[in-house]
XYZ file of C-alpha atoms in Angstrom:
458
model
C 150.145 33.845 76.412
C 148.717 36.386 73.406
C 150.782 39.281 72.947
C 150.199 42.449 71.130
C 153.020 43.121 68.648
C 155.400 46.055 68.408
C 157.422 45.738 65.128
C 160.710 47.445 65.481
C 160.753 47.708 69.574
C 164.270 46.879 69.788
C 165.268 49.816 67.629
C 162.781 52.357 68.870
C 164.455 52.046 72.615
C 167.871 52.073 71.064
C 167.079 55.052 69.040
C 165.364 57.197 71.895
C 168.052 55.900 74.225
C 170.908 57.449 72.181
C 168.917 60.356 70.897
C 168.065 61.740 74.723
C 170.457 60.580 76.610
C 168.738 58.103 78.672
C 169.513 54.091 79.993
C 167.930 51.921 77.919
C 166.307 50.439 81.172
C 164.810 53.835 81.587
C 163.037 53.977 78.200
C 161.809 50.772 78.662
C 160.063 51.730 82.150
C 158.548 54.963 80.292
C 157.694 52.697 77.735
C 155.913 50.025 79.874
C 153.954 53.555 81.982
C 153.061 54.575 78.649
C 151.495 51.244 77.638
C 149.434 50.996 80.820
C 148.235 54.026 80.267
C 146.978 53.358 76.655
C 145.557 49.993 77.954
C 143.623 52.017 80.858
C 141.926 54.321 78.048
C 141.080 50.988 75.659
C 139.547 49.922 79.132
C 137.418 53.342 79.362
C 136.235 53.191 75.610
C 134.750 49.973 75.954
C 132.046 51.464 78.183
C 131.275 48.785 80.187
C 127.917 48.886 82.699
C 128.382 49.306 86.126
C 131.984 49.899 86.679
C 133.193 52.919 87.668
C 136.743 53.346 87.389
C 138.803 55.554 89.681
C 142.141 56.583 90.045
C 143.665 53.602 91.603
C 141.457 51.266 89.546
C 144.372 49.758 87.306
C 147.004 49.669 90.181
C 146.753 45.792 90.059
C 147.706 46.050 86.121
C 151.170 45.947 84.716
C 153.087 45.753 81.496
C 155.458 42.975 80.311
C 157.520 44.155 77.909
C 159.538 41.812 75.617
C 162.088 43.469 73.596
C 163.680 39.987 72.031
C 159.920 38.966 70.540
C 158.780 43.304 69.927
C 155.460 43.046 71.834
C 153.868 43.556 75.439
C 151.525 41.778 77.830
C 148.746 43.208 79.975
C 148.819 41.022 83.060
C 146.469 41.535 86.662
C 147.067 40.897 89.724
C 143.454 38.986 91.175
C 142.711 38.111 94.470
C 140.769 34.464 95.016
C 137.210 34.985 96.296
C 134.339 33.081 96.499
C 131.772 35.050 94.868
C 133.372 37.964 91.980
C 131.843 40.800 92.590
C 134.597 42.698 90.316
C 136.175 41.185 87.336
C 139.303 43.253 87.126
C 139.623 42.263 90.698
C 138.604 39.252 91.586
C 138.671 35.829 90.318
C 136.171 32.525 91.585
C 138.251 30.159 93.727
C 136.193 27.161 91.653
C 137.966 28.372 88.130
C 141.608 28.304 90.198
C 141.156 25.329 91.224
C 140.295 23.685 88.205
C 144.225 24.611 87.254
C 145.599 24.735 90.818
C 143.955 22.597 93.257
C 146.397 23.593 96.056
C 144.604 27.448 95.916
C 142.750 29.203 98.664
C 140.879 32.102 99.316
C 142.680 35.554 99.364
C 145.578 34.132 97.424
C 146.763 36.106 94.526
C 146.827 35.055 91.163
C 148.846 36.917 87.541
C 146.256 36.141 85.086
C 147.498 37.209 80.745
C 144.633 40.033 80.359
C 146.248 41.366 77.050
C 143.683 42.637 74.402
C 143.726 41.391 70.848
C 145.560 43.395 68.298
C 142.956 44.857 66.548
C 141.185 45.651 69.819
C 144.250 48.393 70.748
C 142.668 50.892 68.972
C 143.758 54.338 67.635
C 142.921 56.535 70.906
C 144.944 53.869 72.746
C 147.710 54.604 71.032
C 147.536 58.387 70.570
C 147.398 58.193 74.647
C 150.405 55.793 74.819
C 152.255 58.677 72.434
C 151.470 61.245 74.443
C 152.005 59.614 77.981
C 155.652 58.488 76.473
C 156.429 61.668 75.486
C 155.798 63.231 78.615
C 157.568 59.976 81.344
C 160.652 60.192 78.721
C 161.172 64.100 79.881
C 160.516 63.300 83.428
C 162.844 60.485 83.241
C 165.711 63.609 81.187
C 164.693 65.689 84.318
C 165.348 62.997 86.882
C 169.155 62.354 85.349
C 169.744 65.916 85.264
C 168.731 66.276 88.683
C 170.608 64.105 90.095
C 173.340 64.296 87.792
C 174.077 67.726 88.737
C 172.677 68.074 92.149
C 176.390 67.819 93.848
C 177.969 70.471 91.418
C 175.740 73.440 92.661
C 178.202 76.028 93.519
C 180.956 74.494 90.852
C 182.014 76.493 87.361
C 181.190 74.562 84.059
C 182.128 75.387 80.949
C 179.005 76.144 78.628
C 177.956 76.920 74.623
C 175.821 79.333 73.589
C 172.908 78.026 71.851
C 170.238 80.046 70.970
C 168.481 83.325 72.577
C 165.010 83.773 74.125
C 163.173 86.650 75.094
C 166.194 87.936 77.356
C 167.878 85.095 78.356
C 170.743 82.793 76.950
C 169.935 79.470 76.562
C 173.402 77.174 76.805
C 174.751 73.855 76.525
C 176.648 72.555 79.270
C 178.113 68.972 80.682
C 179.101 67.837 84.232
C 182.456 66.882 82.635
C 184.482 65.235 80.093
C 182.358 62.347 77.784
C 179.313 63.370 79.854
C 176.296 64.542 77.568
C 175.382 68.018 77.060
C 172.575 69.713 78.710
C 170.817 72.940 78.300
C 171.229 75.788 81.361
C 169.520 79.154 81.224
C 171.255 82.075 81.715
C 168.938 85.221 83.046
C 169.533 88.942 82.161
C 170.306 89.400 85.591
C 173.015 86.832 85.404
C 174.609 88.232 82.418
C 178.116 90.363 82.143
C 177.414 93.903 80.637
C 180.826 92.931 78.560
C 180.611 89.738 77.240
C 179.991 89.346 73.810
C 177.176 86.578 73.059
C 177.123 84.723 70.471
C 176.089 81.575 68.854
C 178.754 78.660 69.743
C 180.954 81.286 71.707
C 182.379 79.199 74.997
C 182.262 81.196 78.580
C 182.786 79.582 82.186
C 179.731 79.826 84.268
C 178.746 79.296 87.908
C 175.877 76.522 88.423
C 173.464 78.676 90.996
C 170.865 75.901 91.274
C 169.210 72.994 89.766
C 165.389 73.318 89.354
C 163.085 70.458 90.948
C 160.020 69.516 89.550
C 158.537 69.558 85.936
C 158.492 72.849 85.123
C 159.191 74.005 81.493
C 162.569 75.117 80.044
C 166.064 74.195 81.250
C 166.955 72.976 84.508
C 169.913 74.318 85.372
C 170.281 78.190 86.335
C 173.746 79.137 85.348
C 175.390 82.706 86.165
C 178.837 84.662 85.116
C 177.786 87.388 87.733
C 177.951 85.606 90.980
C 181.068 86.232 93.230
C 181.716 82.369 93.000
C 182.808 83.070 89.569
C 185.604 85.125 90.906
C 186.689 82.869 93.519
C 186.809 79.866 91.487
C 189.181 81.751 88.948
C 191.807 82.847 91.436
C 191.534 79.245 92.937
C 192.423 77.772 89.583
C 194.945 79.989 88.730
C 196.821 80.310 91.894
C 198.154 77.407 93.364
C 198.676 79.316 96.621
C 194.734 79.133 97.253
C 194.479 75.491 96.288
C 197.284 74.215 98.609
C 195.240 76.537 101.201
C 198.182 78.540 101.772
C 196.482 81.694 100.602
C 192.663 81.822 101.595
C 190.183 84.148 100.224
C 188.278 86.030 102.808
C 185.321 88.097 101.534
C 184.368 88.955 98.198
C 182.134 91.706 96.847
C 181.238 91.934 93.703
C 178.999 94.533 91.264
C 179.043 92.766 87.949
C 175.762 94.772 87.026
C 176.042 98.415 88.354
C 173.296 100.518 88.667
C 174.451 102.981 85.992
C 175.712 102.556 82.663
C 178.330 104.711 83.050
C 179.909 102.555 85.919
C 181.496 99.025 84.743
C 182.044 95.900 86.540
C 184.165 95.712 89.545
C 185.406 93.588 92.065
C 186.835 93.337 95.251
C 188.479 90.964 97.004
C 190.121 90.132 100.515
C 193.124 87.620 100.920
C 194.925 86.233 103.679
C 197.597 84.079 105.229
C 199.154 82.275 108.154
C 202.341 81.898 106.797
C 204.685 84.938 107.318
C 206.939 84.292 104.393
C 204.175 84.430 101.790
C 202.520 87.706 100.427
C 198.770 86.827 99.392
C 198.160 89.695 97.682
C 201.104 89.755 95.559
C 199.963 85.534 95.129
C 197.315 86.695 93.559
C 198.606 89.466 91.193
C 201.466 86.971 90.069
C 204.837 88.289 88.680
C 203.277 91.624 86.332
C 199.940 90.581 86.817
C 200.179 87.305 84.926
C 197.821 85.638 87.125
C 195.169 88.337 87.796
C 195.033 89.472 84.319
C 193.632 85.633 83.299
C 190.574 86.964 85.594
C 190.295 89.742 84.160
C 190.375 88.532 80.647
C 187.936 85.845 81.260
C 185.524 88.583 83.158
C 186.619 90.396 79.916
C 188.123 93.485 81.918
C 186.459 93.891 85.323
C 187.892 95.790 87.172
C 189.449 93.849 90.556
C 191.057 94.823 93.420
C 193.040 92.653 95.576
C 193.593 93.935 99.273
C 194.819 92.342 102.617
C 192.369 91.287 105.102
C 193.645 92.346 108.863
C 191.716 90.877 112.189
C 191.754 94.969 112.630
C 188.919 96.402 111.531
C 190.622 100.162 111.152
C 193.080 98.451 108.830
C 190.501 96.185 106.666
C 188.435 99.315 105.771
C 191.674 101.208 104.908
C 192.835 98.375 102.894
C 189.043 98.128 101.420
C 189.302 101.824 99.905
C 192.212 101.539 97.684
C 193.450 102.195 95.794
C 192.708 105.465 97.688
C 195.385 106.511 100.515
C 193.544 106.648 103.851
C 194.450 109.453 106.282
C 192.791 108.092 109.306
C 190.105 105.541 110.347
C 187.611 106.423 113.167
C 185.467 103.461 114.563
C 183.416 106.040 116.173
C 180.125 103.623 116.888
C 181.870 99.884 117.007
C 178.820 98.268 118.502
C 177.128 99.310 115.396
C 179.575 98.782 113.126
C 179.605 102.776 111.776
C 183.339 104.429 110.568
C 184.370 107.658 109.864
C 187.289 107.811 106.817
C 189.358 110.657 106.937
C 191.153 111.463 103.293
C 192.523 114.264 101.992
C 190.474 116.344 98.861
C 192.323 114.794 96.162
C 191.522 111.574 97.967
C 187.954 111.977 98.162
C 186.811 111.196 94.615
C 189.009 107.684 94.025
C 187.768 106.834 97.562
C 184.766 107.291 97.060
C 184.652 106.275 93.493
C 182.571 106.653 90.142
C 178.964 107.032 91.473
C 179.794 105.956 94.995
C 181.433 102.417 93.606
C 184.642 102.325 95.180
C 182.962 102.847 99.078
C 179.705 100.627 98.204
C 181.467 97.685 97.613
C 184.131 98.354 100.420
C 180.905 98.568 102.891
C 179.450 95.271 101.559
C 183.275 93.540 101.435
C 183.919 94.846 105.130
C 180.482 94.636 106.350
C 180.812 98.287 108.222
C 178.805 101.380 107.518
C 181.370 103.959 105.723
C 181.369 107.255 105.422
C 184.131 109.606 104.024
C 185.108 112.967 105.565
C 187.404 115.356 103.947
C 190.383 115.911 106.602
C 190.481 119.331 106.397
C 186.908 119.801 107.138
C 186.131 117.222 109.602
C 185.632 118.480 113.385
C 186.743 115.571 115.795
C 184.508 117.459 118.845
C 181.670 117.954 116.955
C 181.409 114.368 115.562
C 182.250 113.065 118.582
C 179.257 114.779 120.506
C 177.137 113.323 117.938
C 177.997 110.245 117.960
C 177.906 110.448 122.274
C 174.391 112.174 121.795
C 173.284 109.211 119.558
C 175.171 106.368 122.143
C 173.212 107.911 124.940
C 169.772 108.056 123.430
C 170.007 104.653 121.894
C 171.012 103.195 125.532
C 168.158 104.963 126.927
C 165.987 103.294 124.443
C 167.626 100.326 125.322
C 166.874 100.541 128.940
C 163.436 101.581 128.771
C 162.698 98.488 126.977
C 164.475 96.445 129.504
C 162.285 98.335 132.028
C 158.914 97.506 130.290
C 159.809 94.334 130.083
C 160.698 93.502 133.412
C 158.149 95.565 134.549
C 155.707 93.228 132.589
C 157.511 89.870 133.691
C 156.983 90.546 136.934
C 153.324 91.830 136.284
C 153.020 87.863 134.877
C 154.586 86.364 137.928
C 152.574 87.973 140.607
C 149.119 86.776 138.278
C 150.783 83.498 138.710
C 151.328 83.641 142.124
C 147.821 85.449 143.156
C 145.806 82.531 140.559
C 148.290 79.597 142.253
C 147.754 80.734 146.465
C 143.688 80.692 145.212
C 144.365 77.064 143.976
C 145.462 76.434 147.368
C 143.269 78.012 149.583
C 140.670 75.819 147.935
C 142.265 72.643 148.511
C 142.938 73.534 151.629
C 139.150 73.705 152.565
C 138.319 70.617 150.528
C 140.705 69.221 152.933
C 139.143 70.602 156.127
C 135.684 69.765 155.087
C 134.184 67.101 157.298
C 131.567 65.534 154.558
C 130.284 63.052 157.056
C 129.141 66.179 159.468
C 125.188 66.921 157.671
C 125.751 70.733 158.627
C 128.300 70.967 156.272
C 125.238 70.577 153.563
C 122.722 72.978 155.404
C 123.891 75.683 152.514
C 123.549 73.115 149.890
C 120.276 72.257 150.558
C 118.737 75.692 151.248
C 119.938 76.296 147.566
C 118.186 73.741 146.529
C 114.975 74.875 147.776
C 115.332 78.413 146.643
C 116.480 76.914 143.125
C 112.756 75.193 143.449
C 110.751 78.089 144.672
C 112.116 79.879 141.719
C 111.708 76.933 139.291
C 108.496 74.534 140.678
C 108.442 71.114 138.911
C 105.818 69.088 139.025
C 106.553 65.474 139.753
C 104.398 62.694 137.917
């Protein structure tokens, strides 16, 4: 069989192997894609009369690569007919037989269809470039994918590599020995207070892995997402990863809308065993264990409260460190709550730029709003909030109304269109068709129907 040489094949898939990361098996299937490819446009140079060649015209082609002697084969796939009609395709059962006797029609034959050396000419191999290029980052894709598609939602420790436009471009592996891989890491995404620079380390939260071929890094890393927080606490306190302390709710503003507002944090902690304080868990003896956090968030601000079954005492609990005066659930069924603090209260409740009760809301999932005890006028709320309760169940009920009122509109169409339906089987029933007065009506129709339209019978 001929064979068009490769010198150095052995070292070229060694060489790309090591240099992206990829199974040598896998460089060898680009490789043999790549090949095909070049041999299809050799194919489409030669010009030949009266083929046309579509898409799925070289599926019966394939590529034998031999590293040991540094060349490939072309071989096809033929099918035994009795009169070729296609050469690619087809092959006369009188030339297989002169080799196998034992051959019939429709059988399949591998026939050596490899060009001769000279004949692989230079846009043949500018194509099998290109195409190799372009399978060996599909094939870097396809690792990555699935290399990291079970650590969405896991922390990985990344290196800065380079910046572009607004985003940080970083190196990061699935774990020790593994090889590095490059993860983007948006503006949106960022820490206002980290410092970014080239080769500085930071722990980051995989958000997803990108599918498909698009451009750029596959992996979409963050250091604002709340699972940043969690995993920290979980790593530093062994109460949450025996699951003796569990963490509740989270809500985080790692971005604030203002400048003037930093990054802040709050979190909700509980337990089932009575002899174990979760909060305190988490603060560790003088903070130890939340200050790690915080140094790693490089000094967010976090607050660790108590999460209660109560909602009253979850929203208090979600304010501080402001003292609470008195929590009024005053619309439960839509989750609304009046605070009651006293004036010098009001600010740290309410915190820098509305902060402190924003993230409270989100962490508790309630609508808050803080009243100033000394101003607030339990009657007059309350009448407000009764006022509001008894036009929204009027609302409610008119809508129940109209839509009862059109249900049953629907039902009695059903019932009128289904008693029609049976009054006229019932007279298809009664109708005697061997009695000819039962077609008197039929056939004076008939005769109107031809005074009105004569036709004239040849």
């Amino acid at each position: 069989m001929s064979m068009v040489n490769l010198p150095g094949l052995k070292d070229m898939i060694e060489g790309i192997s090591k240099e992206r990361n990829l199974p040598k098996q896998a460089v060898q299937a680009a490789l043999r894609e790549a090949l095909l490819k070049g041999y299809e446009r050799y194919r489409r140079t030669q010009r030949l009369d009266g083929i046309h060649f579509t898409d799925d015209y070289f599926d019966n082609f394939e590529v034998e690569l031999d590293v040991e002697e540094e060349g490939f084969r072309v071989l096809a796939t033929k099918t035994i007919v009795e009169e070729v009609t296609n050469q690619d395709h087809h092959i006369a059962l009188k030339e297989v037989i002169e080799v196998a006797p034992e051959a019939q029609l429709n059988d399949t034959v591998f026939l050596d269809v490899t060009p001769e050396q000279n004949e692989f000419g230079r846009m043949a191999a500018i194509q099998t470039k290109q195409v190799l290029a372009q399978k060996l980052r599909d094939q870097q894709r396809k690792m990555i994918q699935e290399e990291f598609q079970d650590l969405e939602g896991e922390v990985l420790q990344a290196k800065v590599l380079r910046f572009e436009r607004q985003s940080i471009i970083l190196s990061a592996s699935s774990g020790f020995g593994r090889p590095e891989v490059e993860a983007e890491l948006p503006k949106r995404e960022q820490l206002p207070n980290d410092n970014y620079r080239a080769n500085a380390t930071f722990k980051v939260y995989l958000k997803r892995v990108c599918e498909g071929s698009t451009r750029g890094p596959q992996l979409l890393v963050s250091r604002a997402d709340a699972g940043l927080v969690v995993y920290l606490f979980a790593n530093e306190v062994p109460e949450i990863e025996d699951e003796i302390v569990r963490i509740v709710a989270v809500a985080r503003e790692a971005n604030p809308p203002s400048r003037y507002v930093g990054p802040r944090t709050k979190i909700a902690v509980d337990t089932l065993e009575r002899d174990v304080d979760p909060v305190g868990a988490c603060i560790g003896a003088r903070g130890s264990r939340i200050q790690v956090v915080v140094n790693e968030l490089r000094g967010e601000k976090i607050d660790v409260i108590r999460w209660s079954p109560d909602p009253a005492t979850y929203i208090s609990n979600s304010l501080s460190p402001a003292r609470v005066d008195e929590v009024r659930l005053i619309d439960p069924e839509e989750r609304r709550a009046h605070i009651l603090v006293s004036e010098d209260q009001l600010s740290l409740a309410i915190g820098k730029e509305g902060q402190n009760v924003r993230l409270a809301a989100r962490l508790t999932g309630w609508k808050i709003d803080i009243k100033d005890t000394d101003k607030y006028d339990h009657a007059e709320e309350d009448s407000k909030i009764a006022l509001e309760v008894s036009h929204r169940q009027a609302l409610a009920e008119q809508e129940e109304a109209e839509q009862a009122l059109a249900e049953q509109e629907e039902a009695e169409q059903a019932l009128a269109e289904q008693e029609e339906n049976d009054t006229e089987e019932l007279e298809l029933e009664n109708t005697d068709f061997d009695d000819p007065d039962n077609y008197s009506e039929v056939n004076a129709n008939e005769e109107v129907n031809e005074t009105e339209y004569p036709v004239e019978l040849t």
